[in-house]
Coordinates of C-alpha atoms in Angstrom, one line a residue:
X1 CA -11.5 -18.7 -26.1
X2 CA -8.0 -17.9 -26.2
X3 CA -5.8 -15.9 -23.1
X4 CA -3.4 -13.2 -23.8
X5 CA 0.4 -13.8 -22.7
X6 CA 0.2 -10.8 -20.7
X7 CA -3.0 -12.1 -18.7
X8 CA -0.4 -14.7 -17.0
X9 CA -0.2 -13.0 -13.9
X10 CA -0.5 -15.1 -10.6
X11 CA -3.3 -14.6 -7.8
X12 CA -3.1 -12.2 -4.7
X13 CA -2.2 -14.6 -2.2
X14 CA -3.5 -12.7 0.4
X15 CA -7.0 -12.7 -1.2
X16 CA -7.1 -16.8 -1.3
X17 CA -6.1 -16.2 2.4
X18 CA -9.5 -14.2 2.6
X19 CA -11.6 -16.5 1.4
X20 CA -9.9 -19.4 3.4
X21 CA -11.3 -17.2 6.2
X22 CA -14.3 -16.0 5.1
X23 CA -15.1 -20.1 4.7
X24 CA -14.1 -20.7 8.2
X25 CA -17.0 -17.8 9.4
X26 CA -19.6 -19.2 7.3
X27 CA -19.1 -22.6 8.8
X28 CA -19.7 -20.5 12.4
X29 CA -16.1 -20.0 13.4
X30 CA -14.8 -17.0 14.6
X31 CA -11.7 -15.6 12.5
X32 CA -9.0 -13.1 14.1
X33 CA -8.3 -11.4 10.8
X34 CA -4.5 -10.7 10.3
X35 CA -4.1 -10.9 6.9
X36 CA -5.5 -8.2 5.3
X37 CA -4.2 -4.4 5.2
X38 CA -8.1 -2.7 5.8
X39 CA -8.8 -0.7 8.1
X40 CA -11.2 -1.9 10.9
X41 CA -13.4 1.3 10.6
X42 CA -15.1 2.7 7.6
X43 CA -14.9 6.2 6.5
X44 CA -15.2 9.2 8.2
X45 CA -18.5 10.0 9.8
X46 CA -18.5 13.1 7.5
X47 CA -17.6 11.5 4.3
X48 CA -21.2 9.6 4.5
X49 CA -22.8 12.4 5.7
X50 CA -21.4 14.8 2.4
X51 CA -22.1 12.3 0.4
X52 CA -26.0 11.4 1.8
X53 CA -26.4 15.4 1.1
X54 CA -24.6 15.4 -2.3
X55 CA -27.0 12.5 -3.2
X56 CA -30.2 14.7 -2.1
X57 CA -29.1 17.2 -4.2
X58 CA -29.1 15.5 -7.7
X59 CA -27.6 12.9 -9.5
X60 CA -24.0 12.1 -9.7
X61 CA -22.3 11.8 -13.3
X62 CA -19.3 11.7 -14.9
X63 CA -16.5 14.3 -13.3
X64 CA -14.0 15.5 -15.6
X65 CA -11.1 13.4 -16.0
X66 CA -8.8 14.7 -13.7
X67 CA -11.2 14.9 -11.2
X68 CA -12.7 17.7 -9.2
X69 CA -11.3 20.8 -8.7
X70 CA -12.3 21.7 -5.0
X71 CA -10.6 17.8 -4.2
X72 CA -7.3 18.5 -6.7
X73 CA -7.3 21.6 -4.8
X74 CA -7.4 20.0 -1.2
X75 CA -4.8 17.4 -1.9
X76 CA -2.6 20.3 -3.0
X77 CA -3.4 21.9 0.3
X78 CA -2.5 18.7 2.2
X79 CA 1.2 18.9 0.8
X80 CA 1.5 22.5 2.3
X81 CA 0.1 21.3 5.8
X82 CA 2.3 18.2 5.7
X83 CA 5.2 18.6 4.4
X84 CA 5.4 22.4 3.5
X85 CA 5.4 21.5 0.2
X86 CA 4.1 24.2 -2.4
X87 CA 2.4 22.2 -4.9
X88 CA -0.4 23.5 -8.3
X89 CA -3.4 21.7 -7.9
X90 CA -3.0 21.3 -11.8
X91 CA -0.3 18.5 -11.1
X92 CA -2.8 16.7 -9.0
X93 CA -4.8 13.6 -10.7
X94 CA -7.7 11.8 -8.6
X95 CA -7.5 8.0 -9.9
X96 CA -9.8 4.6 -9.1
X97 CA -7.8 3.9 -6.2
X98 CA -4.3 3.7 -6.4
X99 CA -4.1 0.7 -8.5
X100 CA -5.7 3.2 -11.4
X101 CA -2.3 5.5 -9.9
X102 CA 0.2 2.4 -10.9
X103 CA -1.4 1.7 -14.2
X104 CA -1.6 5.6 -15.1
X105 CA 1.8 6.0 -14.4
X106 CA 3.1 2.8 -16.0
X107 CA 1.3 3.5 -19.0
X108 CA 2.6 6.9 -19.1
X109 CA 6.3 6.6 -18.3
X110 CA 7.3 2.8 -20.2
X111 CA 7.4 1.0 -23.1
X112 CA 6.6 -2.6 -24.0
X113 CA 9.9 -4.6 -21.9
X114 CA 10.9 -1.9 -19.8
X115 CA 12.6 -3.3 -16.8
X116 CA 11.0 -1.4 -13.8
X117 CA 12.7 -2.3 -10.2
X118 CA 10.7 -3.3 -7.1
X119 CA 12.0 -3.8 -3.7
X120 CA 11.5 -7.3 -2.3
X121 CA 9.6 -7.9 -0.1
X122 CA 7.1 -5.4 -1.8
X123 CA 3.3 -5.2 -2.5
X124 CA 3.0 -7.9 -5.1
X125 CA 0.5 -6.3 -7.4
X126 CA 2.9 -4.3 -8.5
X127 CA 4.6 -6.9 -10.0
X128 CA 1.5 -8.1 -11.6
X129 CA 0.1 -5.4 -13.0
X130 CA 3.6 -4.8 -14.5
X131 CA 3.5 -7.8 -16.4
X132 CA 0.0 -7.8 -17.4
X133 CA 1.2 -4.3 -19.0
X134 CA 4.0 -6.3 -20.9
X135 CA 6.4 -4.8 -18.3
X136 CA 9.7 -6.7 -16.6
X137 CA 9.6 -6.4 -13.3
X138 CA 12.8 -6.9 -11.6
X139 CA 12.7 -7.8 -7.9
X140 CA 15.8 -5.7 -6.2
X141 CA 16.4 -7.9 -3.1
X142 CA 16.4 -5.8 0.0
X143 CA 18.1 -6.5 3.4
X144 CA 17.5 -5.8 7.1
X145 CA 20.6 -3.9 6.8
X146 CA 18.9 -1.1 4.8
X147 CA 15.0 -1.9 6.7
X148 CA 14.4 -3.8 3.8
X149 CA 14.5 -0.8 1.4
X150 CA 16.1 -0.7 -2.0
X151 CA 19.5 1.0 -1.8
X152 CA 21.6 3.0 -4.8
X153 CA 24.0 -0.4 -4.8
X154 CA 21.2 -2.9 -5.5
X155 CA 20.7 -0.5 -9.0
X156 CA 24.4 -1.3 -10.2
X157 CA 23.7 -2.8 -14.0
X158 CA 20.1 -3.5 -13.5
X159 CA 19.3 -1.5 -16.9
X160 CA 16.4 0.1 -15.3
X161 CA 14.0 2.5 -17.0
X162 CA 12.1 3.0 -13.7
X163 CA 12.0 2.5 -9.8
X164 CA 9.6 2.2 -7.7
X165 CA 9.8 2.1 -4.1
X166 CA 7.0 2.8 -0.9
X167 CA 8.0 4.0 2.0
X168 CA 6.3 3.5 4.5
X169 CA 6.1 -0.1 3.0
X170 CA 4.1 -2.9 2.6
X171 CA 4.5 -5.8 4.2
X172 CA 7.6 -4.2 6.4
X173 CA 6.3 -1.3 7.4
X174 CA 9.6 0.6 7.2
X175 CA 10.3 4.0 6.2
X176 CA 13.2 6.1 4.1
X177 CA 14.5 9.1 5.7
X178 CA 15.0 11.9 3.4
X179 CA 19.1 11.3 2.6
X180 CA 17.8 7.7 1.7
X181 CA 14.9 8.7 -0.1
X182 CA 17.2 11.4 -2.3
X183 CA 20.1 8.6 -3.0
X184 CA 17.6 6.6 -4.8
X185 CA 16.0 9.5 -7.1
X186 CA 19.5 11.1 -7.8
X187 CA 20.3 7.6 -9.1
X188 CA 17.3 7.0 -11.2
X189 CA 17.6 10.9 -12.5
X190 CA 21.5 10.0 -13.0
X191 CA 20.9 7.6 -15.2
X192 CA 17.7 9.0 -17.3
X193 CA 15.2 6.9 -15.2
X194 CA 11.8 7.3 -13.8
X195 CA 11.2 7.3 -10.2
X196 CA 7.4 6.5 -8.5
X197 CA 7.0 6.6 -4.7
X198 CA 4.4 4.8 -3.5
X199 CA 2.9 6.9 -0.3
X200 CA -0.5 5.3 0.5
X201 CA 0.5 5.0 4.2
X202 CA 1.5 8.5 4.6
X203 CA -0.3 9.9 7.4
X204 CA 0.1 6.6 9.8
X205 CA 3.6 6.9 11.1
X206 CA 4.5 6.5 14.7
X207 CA 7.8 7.9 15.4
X208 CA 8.8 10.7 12.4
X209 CA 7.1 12.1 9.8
X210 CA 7.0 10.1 6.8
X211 CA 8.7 11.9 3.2
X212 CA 7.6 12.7 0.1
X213 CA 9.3 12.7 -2.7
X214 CA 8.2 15.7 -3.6
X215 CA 10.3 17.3 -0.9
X216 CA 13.2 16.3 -2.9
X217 CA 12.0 16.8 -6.6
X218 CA 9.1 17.9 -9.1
X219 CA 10.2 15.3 -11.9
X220 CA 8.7 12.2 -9.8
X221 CA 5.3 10.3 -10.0
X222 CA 3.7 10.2 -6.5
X223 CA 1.0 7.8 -5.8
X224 CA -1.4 7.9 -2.7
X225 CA -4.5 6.8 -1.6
X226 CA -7.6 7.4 0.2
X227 CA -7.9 3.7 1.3
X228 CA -5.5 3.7 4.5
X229 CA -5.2 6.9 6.8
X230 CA -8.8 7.9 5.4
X231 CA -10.3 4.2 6.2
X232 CA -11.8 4.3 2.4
X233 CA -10.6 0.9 0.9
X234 CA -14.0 0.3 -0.5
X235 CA -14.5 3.8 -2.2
X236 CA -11.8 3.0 -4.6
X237 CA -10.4 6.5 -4.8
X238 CA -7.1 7.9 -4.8
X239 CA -4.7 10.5 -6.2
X240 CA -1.4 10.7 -8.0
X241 CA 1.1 13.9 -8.5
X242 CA 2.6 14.6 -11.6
X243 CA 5.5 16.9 -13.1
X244 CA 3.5 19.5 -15.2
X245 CA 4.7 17.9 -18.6
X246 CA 2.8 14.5 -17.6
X247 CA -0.4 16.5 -17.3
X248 CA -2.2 16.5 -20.4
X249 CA -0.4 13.3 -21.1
X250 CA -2.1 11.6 -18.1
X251 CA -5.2 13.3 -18.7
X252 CA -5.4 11.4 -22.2
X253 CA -4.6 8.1 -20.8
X254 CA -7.2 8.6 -17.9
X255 CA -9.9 10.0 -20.6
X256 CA -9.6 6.9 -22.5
X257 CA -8.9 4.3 -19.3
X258 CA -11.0 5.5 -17.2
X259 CA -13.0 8.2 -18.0
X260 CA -12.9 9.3 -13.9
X261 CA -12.8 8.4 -10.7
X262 CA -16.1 7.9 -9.1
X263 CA -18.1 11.1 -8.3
X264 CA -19.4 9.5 -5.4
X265 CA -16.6 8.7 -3.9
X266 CA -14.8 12.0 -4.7
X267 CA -17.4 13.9 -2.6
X268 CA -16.5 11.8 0.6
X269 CA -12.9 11.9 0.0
X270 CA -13.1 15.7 -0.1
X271 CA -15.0 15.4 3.4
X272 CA -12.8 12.9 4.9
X273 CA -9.5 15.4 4.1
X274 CA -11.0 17.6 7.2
X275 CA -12.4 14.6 9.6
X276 CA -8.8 15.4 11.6
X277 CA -9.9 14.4 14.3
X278 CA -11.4 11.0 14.1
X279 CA -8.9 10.5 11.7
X280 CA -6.2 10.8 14.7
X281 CA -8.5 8.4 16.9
X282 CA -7.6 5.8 14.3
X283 CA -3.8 6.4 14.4
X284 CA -4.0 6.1 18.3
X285 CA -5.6 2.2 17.5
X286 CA -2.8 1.5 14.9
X287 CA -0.2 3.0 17.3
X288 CA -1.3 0.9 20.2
X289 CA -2.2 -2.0 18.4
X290 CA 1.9 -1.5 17.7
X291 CA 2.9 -1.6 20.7
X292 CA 1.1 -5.2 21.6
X293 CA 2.1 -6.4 18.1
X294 CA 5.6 -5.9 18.9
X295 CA 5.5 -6.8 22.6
X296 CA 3.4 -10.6 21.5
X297 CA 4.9 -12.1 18.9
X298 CA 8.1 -12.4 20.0
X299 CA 6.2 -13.7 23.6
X300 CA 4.3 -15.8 20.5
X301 CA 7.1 -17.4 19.4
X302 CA 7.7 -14.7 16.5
X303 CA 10.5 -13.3 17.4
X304 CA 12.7 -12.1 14.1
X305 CA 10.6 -9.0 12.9
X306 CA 11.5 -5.7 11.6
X307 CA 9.7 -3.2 13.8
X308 CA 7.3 -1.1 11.2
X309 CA 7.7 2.7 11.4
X310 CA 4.6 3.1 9.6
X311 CA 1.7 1.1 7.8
X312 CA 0.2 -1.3 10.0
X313 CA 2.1 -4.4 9.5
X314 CA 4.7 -6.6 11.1
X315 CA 6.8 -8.7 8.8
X316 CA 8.4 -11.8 10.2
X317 CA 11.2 -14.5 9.4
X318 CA 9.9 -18.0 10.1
X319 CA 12.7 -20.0 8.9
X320 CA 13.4 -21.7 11.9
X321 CA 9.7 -22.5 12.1
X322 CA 8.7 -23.6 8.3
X323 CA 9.8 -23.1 4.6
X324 CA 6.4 -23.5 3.8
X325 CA 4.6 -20.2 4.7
X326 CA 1.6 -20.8 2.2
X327 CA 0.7 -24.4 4.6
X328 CA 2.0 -22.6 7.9
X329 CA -0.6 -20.2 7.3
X330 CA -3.0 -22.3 6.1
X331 CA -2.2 -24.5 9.5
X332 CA -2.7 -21.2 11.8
X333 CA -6.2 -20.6 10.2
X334 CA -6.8 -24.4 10.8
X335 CA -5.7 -24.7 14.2
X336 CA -5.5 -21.4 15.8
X337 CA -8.5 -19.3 13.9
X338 CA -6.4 -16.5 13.1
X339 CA -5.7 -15.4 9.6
X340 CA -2.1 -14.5 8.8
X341 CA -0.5 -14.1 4.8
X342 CA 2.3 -15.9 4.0
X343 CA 5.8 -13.9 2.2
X344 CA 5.2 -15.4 -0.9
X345 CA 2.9 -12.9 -2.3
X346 CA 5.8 -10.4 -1.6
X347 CA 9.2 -12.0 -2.2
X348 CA 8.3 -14.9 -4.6
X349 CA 12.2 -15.8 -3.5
X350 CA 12.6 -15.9 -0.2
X351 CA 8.6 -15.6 1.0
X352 CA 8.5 -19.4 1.8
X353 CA 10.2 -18.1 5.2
X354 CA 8.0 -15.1 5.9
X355 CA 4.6 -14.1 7.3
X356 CA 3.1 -10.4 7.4
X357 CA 0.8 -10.1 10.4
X358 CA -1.9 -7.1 10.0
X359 CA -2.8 -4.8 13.0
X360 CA -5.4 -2.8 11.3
X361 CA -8.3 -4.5 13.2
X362 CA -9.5 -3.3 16.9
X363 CA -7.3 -3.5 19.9
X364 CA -9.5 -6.3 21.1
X365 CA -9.1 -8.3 17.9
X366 CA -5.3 -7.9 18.1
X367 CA -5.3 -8.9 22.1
X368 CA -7.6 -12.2 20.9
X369 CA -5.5 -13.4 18.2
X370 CA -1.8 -12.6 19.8
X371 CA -3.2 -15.1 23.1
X372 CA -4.5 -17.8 20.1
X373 CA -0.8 -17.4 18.2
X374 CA 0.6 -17.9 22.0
X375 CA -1.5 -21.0 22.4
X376 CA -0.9 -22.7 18.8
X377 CA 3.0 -21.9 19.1
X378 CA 3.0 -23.6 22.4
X379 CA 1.3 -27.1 21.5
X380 CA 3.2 -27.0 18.1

């Protein structure tokens, strides 16, 4: 049977990384996972517990395509208690996840060969998911100098019709403040350009506020998700914001894509939006697994890393250790039991130098597998 051009796409690293492990535990070993960005906690004790009663009540169908009111109307809510942001439910869309957010939008705002710009490093499916859409991707190269976020300069003659930039970002971590964040969207707006902010680790920062683009303007595609702050990675729901002119034109595209989001998974995100306070309990984990992240690698042998403002993720040079990440990854699981995710899957350029170390798991987790990257470092 024949393939599709546009089904070239290459794997999720990360994933084969995954399974390398998940192999390892099946043969009886224990695995320190570093390599994936899940939460080591499931959802909200009330998300379950709505959704055990929703489930008593009667069946769950089809929701309208947009989604359900009273959730639209809580993530509207959530921009007010936030960021003081006054937004219409109507602009609100709940999507599978975010990766129904990133095909929604790049369905809605490009044509076939658009050049759409990605910072790199950057979450790799985005590139992917471009190209399977018949989309260029064009990798803007970031530097340490700008926290490895795009910058106005790295646009110059690009021919963009679209950016698309997370903050705070996967695998770095690092956030733009607001000047930074408005340079970029005066650019793309400047030049007749879409702009999409990525902002599925809003809500885990851990010295200033992260900020949205809608602070800064109502013509912008927002993308979020219930998978990281809210512990739902499984559920596979999320949420995008759109100007009020991309409404009905969303609606169509989700109608025909997708026909919703899962009910089920609606009802516990709508619980979760209120579970502050175990919630919080969660960000005191990620905010102390931090603080031992950044205190142990360097003692590891890790020692040129940007520190993360956000997410839960420190991204490393290893040049002076390998300019094979893939097999000095592979050689960690081997040797040291701890699963880490080589660059490549972010910066198909320079990623051969790189590792992204996760610090989503517990605290003892993170202790356990900083002491086994100690000991490996130190016999290799």
């Amino acid at each position: 049977m024949r393939t599709s051009r546009r089904s070239v796409v290459d794997p999720f690293i990360v994933m084969d990384v995954m399974a390398a492990a998940a192999r390892a535990e099946a043969e009886g070993r224990r695995i320190i996972h570093m390599e994936v960005g899940q939460p080591g906690v499931g959802a909200p004790a009330a998300a379950t517990a709505a959704l055990a009663q929703a489930m008593e009540k009667g069946a769950l169908g089809y929701t309208v395509a947009l989604g359900l009111p009273a959730l639209r109307a809580r993530i509207a809510r959530l921009y007010g208690e936030w960021y003081d942001v006054d937004l219409s439910p109507d602009r609100v869309v709940i999507t599978p996840g975010s990766s129904g957010g990133f095909l929604l939008s790049f369905t809605t705002l490009f044509d076939t060969g658009d050049r759409v710009g990605i910072g790199a490093p950057g979450y790799p499916s985005y590139r992917q998911i471009l190209r399977a859409l018949d989309l260029t991707a064009v990798d803007l190269p970031t530097s340490a100098a700008h926290r490895y976020q795009p910058a106005p300069g790295d646009l110059e003659d690009q021919d963009l019709a679209g950016l698309l930039v997370a903050s705070p970002a996967n695998p770095t971590g690092t956030m733009l403040d607001k000047p930074a964040l408005c340079a970029l969207i005066d650019a793309m707006q400047g030049a007749g350009a879409a702009f999409i902010s990525d902002e599925i680790y809003h809500g885990i920062e851990y010295e200033a506020k992260a900020v949205t683009a809608l602070q800064i303007s109502d013509d912008v595609h927002v993308i979020n998700s219930f998978s990281k702050y809210f512990s739902m990675t499984g559920w596979r729901v999320g949420w995008m914001v759109v100007p009020e002119d991309h409404i009905r034109v969303v609606e169509r595209i989700a109608q025909n894509m997708f026909i919703c989001a899962p009910h089920a998974s609606q009802v516990a995100a709508l619980a979760a939006m209120d579970a502050t306070e175990e919630l919080q309990a969660n960000l005191k984990v990620y905010r102390e697994n931090r603080a031992r992240m950044l205190a142990g690698l360097p003692e590891a042998g890790f020692t040129r890393i940007a520190p993360p403002d956000g997410a839960f993720y420190v991204y490393a040079d290893v040049s002076e250790l390998t300019d094979d990440s893939r097999a000095f990854a592979a050689e960690i699981l081997e040797q040291a039991g701890v699963a880490v995710t080589p660059g490549l899957d972010f910066d198909p350029s320079r990623g051969h130098t790189t590792l992204r170390f996760s610090y989503a798991r517990s605290t003892a987790d993170i202790d356990e597998g900083l002491a086994r990257l100690k000991d490996f470092m130190a016999l290799r």
